[in-house]
Short mmCIF file of C-alpha atoms in Angstrom, two decimals:
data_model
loop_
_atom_site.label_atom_id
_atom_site.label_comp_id
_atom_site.label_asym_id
_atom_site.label_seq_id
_atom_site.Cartn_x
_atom_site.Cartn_y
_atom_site.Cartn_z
CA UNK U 1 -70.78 -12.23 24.74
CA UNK U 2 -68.83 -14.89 23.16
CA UNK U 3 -68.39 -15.17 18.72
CA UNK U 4 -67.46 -17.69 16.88
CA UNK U 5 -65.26 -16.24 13.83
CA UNK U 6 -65.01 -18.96 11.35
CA UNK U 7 -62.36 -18.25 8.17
CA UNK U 8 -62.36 -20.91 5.36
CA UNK U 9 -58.91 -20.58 3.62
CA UNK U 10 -59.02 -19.78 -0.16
CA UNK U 11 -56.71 -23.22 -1.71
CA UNK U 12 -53.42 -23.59 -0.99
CA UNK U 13 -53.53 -21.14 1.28
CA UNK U 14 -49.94 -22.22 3.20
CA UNK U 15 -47.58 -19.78 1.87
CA UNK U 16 -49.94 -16.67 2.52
CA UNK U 17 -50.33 -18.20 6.33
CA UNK U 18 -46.83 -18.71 7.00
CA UNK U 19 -46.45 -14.67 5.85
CA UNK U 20 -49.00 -13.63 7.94
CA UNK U 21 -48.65 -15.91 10.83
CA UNK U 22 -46.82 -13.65 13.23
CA UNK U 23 -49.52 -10.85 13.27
CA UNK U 24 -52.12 -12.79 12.92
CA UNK U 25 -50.98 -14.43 16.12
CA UNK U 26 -50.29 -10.63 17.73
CA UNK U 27 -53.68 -10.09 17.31
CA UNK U 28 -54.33 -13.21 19.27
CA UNK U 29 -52.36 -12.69 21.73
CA UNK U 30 -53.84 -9.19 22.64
CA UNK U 31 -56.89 -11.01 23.07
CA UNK U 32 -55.66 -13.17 25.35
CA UNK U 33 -53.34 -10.76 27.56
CA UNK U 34 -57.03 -8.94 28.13
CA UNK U 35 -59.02 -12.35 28.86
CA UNK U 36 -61.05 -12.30 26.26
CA UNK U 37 -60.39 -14.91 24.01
CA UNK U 38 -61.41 -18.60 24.67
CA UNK U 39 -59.69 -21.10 21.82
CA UNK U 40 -58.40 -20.05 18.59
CA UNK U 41 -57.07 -22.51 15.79
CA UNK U 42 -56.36 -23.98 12.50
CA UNK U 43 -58.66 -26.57 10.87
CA UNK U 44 -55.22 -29.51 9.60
CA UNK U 45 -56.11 -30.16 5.70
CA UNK U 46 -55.57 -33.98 6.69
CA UNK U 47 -55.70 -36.29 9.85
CA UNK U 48 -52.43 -34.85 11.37
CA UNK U 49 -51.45 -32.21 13.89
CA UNK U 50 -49.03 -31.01 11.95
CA UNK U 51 -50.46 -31.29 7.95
CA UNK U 52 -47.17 -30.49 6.65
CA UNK U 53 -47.49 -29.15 2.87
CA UNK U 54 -50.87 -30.15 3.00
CA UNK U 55 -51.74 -27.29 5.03
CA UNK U 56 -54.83 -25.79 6.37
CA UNK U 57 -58.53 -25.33 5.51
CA UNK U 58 -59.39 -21.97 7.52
CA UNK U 59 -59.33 -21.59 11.03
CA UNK U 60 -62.08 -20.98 14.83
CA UNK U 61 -61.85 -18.23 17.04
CA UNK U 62 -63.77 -17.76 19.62
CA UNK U 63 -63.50 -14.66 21.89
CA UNK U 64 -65.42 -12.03 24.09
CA UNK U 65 -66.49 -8.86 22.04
CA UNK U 66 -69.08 -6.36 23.23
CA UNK U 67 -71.07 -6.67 19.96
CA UNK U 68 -71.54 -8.79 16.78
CA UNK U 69 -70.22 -5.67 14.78
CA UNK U 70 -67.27 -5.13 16.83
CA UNK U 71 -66.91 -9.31 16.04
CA UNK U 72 -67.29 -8.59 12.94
CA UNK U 73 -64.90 -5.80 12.58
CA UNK U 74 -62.64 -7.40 14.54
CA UNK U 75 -62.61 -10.75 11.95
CA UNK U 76 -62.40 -8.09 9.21
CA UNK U 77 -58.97 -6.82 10.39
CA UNK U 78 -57.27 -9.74 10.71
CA UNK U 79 -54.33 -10.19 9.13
CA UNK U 80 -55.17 -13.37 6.88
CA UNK U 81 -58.03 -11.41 5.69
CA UNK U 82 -55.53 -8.77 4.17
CA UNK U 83 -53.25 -11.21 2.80
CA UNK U 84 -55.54 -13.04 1.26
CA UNK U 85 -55.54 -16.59 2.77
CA UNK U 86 -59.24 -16.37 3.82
CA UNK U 87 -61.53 -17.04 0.78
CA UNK U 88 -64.28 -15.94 3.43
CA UNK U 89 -65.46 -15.20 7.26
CA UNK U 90 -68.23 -16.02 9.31
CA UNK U 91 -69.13 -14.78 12.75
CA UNK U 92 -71.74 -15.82 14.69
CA UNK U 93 -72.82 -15.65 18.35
CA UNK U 94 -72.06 -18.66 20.27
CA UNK U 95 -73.20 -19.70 24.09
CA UNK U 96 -70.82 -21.98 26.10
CA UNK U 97 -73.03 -24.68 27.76
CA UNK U 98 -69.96 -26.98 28.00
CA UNK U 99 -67.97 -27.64 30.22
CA UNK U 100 -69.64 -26.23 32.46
#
């Protein structure tokens, strides 16, 4: 089943990001290579691509797991958890109706 893991950055949250970035992304990426993730992103602090300083707000995942706890377990590994740029995570189920 698909999750939707939803981390809202703690404030200025850029500098802990940019540290993390490259793991965080590794995680991704294994994801990926094994098919199971379907978009992943930051949330831009301002109406721009690329926010600059400004930064980011927290960030959507949404991938295959076998379970809400292994979704949950999953979010709770991530590296912008440990580093602290996540002031908190949400994950909830989420069913693709579109597109189709």
């Amino acid at each position: 089943m698909l999750y939707a893991i939803l981390g809202e950055d703690v404030p200025d949250s850029l500098e802990k990001r940019l540290s993390a970035r490259p793991a965080h992304l590794e995680r991704l990426n294994a994801l990926q290579n094994k098919g199971r993730l379907f978009l992943a992103g930051p949330f831009p602090a301002i109406d721009s691509i690329d926010p600059g300083p400004a930064g980011f707000t927290g960030s959507l995942i949404v991938a295959e797991f076998d379970s809400l706890e292994a979704a949950q377990e999953w979010a709770k590994a991530d590296p912008y958890v440990s580093a602290g740029v996540y002031a908190q995570v949400n994950v909830k189920p989420f069913k693709k109706v579109l597109p189709a």
